[in-house]
Structures are given as structure tokens and as C-alpha cells.
PDB file of C-alpha atoms in Angstrom:
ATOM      1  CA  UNK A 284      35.275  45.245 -18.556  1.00  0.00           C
ATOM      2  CA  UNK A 285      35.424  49.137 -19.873  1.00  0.00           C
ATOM      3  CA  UNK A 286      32.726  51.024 -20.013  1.00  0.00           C
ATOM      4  CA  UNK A 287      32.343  50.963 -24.076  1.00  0.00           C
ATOM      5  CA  UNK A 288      32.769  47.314 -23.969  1.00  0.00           C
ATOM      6  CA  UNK A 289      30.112  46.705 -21.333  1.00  0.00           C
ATOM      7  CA  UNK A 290      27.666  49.121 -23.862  1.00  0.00           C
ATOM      8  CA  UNK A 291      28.054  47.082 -26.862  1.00  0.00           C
ATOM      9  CA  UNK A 292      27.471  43.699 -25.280  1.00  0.00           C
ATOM     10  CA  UNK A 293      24.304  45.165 -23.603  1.00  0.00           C
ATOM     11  CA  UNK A 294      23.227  46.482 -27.157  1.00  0.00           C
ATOM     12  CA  UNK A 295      23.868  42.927 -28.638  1.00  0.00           C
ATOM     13  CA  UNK A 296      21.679  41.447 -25.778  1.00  0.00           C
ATOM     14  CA  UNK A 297      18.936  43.831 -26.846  1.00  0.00           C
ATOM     15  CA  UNK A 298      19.034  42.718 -30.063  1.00  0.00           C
ATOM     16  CA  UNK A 299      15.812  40.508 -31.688  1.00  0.00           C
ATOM     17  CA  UNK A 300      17.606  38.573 -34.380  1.00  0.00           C
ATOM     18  CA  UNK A 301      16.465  36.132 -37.124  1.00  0.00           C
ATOM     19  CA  UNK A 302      18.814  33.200 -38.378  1.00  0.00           C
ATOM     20  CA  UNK A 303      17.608  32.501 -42.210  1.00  0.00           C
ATOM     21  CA  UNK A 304      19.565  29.485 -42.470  1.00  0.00           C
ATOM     22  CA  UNK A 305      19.416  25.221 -42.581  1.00  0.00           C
ATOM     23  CA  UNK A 306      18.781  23.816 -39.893  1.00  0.00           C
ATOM     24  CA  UNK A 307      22.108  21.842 -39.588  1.00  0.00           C
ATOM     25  CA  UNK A 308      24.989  21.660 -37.132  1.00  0.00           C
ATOM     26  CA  UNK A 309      25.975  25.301 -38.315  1.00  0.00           C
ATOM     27  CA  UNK A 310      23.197  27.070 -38.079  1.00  0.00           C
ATOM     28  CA  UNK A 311      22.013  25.230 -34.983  1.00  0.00           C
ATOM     29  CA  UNK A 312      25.815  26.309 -33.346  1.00  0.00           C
ATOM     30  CA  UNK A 313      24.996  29.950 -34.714  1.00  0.00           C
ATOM     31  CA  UNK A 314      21.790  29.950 -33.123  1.00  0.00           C
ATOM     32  CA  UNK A 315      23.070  28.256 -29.463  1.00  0.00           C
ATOM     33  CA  UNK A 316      26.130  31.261 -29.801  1.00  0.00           C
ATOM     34  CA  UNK A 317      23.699  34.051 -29.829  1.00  0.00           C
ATOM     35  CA  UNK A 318      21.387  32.287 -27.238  1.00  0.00           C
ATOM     36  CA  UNK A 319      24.493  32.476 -24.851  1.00  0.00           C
ATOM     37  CA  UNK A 320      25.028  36.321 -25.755  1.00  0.00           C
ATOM     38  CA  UNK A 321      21.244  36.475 -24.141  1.00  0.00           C
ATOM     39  CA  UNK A 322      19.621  38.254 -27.059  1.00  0.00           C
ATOM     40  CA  UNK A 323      16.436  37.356 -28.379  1.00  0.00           C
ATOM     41  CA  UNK A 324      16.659  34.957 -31.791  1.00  0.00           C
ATOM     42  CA  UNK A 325      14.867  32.440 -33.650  1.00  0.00           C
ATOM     43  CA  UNK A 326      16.042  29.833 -36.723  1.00  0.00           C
ATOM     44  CA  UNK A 327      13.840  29.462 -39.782  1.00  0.00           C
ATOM     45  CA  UNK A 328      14.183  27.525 -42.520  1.00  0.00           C
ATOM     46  CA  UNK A 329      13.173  27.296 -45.242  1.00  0.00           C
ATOM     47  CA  UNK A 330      12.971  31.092 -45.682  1.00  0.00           C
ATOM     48  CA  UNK A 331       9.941  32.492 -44.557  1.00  0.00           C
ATOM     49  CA  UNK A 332       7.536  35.017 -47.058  1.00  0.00           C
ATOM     50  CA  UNK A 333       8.405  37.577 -45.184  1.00  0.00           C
ATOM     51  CA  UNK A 334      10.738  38.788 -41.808  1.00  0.00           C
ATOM     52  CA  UNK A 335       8.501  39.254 -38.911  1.00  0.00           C
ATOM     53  CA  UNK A 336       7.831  42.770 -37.791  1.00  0.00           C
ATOM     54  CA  UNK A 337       9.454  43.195 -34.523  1.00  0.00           C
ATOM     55  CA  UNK A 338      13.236  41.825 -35.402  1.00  0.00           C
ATOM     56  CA  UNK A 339      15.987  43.971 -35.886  1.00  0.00           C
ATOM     57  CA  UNK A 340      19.196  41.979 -36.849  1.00  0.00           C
ATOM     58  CA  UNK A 341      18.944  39.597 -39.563  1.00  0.00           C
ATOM     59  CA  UNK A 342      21.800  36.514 -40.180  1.00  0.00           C
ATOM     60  CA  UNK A 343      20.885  35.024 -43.564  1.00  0.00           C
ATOM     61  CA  UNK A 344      22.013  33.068 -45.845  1.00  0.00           C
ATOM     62  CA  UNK A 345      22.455  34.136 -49.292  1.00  0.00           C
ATOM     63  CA  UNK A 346      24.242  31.060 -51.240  1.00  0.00           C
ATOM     64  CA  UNK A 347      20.201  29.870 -52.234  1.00  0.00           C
ATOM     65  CA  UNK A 348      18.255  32.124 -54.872  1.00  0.00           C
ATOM     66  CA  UNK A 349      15.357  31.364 -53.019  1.00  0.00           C
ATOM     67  CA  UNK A 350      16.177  34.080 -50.395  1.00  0.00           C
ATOM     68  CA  UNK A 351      15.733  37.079 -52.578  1.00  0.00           C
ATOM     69  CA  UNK A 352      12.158  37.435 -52.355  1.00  0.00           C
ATOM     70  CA  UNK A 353      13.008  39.229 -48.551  1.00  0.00           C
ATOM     71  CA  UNK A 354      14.311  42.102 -50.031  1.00  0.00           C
ATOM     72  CA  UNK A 355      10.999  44.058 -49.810  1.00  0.00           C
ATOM     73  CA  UNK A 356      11.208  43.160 -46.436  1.00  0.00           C
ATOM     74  CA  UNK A 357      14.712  43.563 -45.526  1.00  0.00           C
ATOM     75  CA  UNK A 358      13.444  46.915 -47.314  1.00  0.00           C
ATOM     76  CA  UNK A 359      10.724  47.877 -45.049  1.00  0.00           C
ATOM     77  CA  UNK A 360      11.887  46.222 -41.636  1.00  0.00           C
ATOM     78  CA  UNK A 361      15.830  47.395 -42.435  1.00  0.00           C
ATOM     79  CA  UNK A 362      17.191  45.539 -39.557  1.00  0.00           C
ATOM     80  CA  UNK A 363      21.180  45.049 -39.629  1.00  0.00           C
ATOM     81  CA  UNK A 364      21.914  42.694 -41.921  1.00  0.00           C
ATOM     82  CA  UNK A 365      24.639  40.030 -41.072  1.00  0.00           C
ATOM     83  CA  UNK A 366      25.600  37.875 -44.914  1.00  0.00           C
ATOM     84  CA  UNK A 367      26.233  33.803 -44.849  1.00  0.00           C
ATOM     85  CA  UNK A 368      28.026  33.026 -47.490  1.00  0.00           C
ATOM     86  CA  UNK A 369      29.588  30.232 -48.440  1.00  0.00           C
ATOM     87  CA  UNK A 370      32.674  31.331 -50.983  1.00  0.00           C
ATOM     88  CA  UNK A 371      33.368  34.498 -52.945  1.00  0.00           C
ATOM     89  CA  UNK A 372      31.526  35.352 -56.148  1.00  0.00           C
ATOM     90  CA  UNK A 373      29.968  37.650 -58.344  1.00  0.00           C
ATOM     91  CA  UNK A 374      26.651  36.098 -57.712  1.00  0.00           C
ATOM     92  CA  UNK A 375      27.434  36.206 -53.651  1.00  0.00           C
ATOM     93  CA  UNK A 376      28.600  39.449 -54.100  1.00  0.00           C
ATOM     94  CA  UNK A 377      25.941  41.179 -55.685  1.00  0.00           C
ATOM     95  CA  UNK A 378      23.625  39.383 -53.200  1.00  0.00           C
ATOM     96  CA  UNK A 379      25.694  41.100 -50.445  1.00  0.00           C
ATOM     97  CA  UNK A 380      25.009  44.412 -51.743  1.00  0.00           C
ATOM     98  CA  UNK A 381      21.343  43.444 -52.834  1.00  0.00           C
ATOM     99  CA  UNK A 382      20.345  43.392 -49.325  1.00  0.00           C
ATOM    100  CA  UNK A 383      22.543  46.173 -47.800  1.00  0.00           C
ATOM    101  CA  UNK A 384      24.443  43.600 -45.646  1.00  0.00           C
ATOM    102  CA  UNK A 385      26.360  45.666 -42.963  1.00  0.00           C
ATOM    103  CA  UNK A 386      28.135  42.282 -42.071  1.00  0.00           C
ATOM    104  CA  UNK A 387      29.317  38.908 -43.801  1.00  0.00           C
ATOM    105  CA  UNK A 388      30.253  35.708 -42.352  1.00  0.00           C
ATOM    106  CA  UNK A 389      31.990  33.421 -44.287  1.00  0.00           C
ATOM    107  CA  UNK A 390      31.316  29.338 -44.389  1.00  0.00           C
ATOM    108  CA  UNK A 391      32.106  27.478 -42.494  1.00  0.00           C
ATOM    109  CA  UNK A 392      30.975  29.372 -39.675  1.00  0.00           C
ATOM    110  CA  UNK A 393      33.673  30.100 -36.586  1.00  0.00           C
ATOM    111  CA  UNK A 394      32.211  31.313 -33.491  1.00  0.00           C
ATOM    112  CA  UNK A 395      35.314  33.526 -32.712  1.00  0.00           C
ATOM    113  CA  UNK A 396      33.880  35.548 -35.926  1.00  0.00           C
ATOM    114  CA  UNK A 397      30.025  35.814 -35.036  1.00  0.00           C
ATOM    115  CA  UNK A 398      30.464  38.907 -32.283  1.00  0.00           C
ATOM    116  CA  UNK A 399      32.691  40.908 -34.121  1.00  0.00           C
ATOM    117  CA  UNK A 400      30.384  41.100 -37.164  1.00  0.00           C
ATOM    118  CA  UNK A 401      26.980  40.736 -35.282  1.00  0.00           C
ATOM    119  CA  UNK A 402      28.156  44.172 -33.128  1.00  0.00           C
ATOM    120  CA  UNK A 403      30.033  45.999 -36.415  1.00  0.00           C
ATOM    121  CA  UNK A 404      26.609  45.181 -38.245  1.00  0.00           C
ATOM    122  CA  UNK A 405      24.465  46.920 -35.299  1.00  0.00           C
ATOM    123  CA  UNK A 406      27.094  49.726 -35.395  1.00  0.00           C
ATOM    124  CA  UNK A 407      26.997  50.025 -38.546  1.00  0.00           C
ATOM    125  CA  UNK A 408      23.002  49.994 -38.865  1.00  0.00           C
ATOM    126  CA  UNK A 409      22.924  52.445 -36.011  1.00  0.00           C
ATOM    127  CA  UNK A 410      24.960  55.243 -37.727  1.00  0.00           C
ATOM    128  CA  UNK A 411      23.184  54.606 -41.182  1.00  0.00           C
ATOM    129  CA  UNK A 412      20.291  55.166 -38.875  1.00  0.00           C
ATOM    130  CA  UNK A 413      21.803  58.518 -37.547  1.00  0.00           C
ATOM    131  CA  UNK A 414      22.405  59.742 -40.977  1.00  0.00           C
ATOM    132  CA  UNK A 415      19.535  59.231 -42.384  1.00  0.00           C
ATOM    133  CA  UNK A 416      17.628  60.832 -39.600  1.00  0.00           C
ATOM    134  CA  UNK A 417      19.875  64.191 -39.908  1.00  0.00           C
ATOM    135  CA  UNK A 418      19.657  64.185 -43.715  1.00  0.00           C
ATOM    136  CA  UNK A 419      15.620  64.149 -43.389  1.00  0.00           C
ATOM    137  CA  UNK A 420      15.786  66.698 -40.926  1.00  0.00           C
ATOM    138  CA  UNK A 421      18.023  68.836 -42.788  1.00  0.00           C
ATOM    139  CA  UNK A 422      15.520  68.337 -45.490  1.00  0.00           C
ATOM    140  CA  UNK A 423      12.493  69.564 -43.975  1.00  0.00           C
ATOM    141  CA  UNK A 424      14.550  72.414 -42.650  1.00  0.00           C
ATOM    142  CA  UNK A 425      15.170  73.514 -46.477  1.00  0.00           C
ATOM    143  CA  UNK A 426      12.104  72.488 -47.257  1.00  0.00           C
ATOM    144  CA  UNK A 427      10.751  75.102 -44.191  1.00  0.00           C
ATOM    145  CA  UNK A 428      12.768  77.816 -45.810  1.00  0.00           C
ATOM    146  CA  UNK A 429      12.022  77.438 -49.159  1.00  0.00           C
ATOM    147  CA  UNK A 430       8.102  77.942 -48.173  1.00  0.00           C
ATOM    148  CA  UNK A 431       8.689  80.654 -45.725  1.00  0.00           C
ATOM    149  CA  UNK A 432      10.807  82.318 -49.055  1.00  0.00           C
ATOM    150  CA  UNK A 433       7.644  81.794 -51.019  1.00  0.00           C
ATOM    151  CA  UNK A 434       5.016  82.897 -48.760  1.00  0.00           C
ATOM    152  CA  UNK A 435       7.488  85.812 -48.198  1.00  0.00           C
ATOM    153  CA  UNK A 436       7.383  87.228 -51.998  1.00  0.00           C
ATOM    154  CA  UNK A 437       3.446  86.375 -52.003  1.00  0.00           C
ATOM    155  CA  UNK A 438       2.990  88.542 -49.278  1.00  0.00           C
ATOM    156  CA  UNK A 439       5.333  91.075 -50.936  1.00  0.00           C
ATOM    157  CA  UNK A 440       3.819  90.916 -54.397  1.00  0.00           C
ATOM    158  CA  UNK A 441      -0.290  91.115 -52.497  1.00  0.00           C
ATOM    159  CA  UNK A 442       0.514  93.835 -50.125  1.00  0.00           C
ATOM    160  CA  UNK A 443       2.631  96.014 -51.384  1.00  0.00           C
ATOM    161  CA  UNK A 444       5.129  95.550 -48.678  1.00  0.00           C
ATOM    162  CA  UNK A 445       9.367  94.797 -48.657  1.00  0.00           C
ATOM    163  CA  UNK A 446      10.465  91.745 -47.631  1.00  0.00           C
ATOM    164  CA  UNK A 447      11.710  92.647 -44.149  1.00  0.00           C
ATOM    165  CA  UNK A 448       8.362  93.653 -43.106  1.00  0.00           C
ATOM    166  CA  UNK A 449       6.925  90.533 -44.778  1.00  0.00           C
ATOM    167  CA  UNK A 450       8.965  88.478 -42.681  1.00  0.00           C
ATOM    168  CA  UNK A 451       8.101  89.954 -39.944  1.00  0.00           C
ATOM    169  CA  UNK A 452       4.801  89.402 -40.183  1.00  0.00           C
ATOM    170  CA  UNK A 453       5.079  85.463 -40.558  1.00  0.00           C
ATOM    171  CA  UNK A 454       7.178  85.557 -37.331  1.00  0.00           C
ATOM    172  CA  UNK A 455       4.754  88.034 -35.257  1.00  0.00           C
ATOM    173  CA  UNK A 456       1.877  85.713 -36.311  1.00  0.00           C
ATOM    174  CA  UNK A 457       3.631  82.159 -35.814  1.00  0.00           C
ATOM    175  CA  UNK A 458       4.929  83.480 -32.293  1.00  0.00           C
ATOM    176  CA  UNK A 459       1.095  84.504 -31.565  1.00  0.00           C
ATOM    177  CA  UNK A 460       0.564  80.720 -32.414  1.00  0.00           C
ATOM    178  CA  UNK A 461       3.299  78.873 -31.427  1.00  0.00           C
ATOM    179  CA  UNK A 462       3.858  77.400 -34.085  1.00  0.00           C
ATOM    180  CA  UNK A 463       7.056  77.065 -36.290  1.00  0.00           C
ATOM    181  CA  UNK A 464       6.992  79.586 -39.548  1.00  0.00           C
ATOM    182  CA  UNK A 465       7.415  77.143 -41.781  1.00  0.00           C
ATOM    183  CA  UNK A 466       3.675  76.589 -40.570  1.00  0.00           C
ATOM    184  CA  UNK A 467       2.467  79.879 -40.775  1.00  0.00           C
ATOM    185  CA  UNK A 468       4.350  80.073 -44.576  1.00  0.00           C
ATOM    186  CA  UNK A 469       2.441  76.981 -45.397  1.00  0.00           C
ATOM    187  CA  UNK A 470      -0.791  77.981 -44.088  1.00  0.00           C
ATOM    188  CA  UNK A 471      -0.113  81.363 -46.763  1.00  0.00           C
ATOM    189  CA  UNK A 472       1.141  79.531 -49.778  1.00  0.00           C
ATOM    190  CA  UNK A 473      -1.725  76.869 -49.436  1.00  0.00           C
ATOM    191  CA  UNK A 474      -4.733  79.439 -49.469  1.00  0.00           C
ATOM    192  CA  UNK A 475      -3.317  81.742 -51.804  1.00  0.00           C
ATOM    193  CA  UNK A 476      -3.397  78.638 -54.507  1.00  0.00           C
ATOM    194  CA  UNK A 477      -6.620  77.743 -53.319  1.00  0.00           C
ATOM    195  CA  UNK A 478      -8.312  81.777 -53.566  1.00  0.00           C
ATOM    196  CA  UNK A 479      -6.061  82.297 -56.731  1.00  0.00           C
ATOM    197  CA  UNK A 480      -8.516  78.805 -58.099  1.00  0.00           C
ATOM    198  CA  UNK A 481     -11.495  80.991 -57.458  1.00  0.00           C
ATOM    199  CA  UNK A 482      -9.672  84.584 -58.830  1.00  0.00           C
ATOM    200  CA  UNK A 483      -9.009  85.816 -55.410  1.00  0.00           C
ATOM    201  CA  UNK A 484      -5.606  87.140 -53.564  1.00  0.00           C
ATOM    202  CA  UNK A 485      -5.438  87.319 -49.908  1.00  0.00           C
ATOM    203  CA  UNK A 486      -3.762  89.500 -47.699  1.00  0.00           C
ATOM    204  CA  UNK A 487      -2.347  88.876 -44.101  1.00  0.00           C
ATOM    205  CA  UNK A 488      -3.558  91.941 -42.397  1.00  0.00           C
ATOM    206  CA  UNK A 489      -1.286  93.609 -39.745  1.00  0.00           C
ATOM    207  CA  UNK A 490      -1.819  92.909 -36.156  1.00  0.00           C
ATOM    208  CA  UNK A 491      -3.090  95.724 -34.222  1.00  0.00           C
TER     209      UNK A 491
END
């Protein structure tokens, strides 16, 4: 077995999955399938009120309305979410896309089709994972710069001083501190809106 193989099925037998589905002869041969993969899973049904905290794949059902209520959970917990469904439909469809299913299995269930979509879906959930972790940090890194910009013309407009020298100063004193500008900017921006309250200005003195 290769080397990228071997790494997906030992991120599939990480997995803690949840099986929203009846408990018939399907959904106890979905449940026995992922047993033998050697990841940890468990079979409800009917749905529960809510997904438990620590799972992070989800197999559901979605051909009974009664389902829908999870989707403040499947909000909250977003575990990758493999789709049962049992034809093709508007209704299904919209269901599918209601809770951000990142895999669909179609009835009736074939256990040549469970792996493939069980490791896309934890692929898939993975890299929606990555994204959205370097879109928030590309967001606080504007964020930082916007602030620094601001406590930059503040200092400018109090003290009488370009914007070079300005700058400056926020790095001199967040290298004295280490800690990042963008906490030094904050630190300006925050009490000059809290001494402008009281008719004040401040001024970040030089260091000598």
C-alpha cells in the first residue's frame, strides 16, 4: 500500500462518526462497514435533538423532514457530512445543500460506495477547514493594518509628527514589548476614544 493510501485509511480510522439512519438491514450493514474500517461510530435512530459534541463525520439520512432540526448542530459541530438519500429531487436536493453535505450516498446503499465518499467527505471537510482558517487569518492581518493605519494618523494629527516617524514609534514601542503592532495600534486607538470621551488627546512620548 503507497504511502498516500496508507494516510487516508489511517485518517478514516480516526474518524468519530454518527449514522442518523433506521435501524434496518441498511443501516445496520453501514454501521458493521465502518466498524471493520476501525473508526469510532454509533447508529441512532430516531434522530437525536442534537449531534453529540465530540463526532466529526456525520452519515444521515435526509429522505425524513424530521432531520432538519440538526442543522444548528451540523452548524456548530460542522463535522463532514456524508447525505442518504433515497432518489433525486428538489426536496433531496435542497436538503443536500441545507446541511453542507460534502458527500451523498445514494439508496440502496452499496458498500463498494461507502469509502470513497466517507474519505472525499473528510477531504473535502479538511480543505474547507484549511480555507477558512487562512481567510480568518488573512482577516485579522487586514484588520492589524487597518488599526496600525489609524493609530498611525492619530499619532500624526496629536503630535505633530510625519508618518514615517509615527510608525516608527509603534514599532520601537511594540519591540520594547514584544508584542505584535497591531497591539500597540490598538492599545493607541482604544485610549484616544476613551480620553477624547473626557476632552483629552494623548500623546505617545518618544523613548529616551
Amino acid at each position: 500500500m503507497s504511502a498516500p493510501a496508507r494516510k487516508i485509511l489511517d485518517d478514516l480510522r480516526r474518524a468519530r462518526a454518527l449514522v442518523v439512519h433506521p435501524r434496518d438491514e441498511e443501516g445496520a450493514a453501514l454501521l458493521e462497514q465502518l466498524r471493520r474500517l476501525g473508526c469510532e461510530v454509533a447508529l441512532v435512530w430516531p434522530p437525536p435533538a442534537a449531534l453529540p459534541p465530540d463526532i466529526d463525520t456525520l452519515f444521515i439520512q435526509l429522505d425524513d423532514a424530521q432531520v432538519m432540526h440538526l442543522l444548528p448542530s451540523i452548524e456548530e459541530a460542522e463535522p463532514a457530512v456524508i447525505a442518504i438519500v433515497a432518489y433525486e429531487s428538489p426536496t433531496s436536493l435542497k436538503a443536500i445543500a441545507d446541511v453542507n453535505a460534502h458527500g451523498v450516498l445514494n439508496k440502496p446503499l452499496h458498500p463498494r460506495g461507502v469509502l470513497t465518499q466517507f474519505a472525499l467527505a473528510r477531504y473535502r471537510r479538511g480543505y474547507e477547514g484549511r480555507l477558512t482558517s487562512k481567510i480568518n487569518r488573512l482577516e485579522e492581518t487586514m484588520k492589524g493594518r487597518r488599526t496600525v493605519e489609524k493609530a498611525v494618523r492619530l499619532l500624526v494629527d496629536l503630535n505633530r509628527i510625519d508618518e514615517d516617524a509615527a510608525y516608527k514609534m509603534l514599532r520601537d514601542r511594540a519591540t520594547a514589548a514584544r508584542v505584535p503592532m497591531a497591539s500597540v495600534a490598538e492599545s493607541v486607538v482604544a485610549a484616544h476614544e476613551a480620553m477624547s470621551g473626557l476632552g483629552l488627546r494623548i500623546a505617545l512620548a518618544d523613548k529616551t
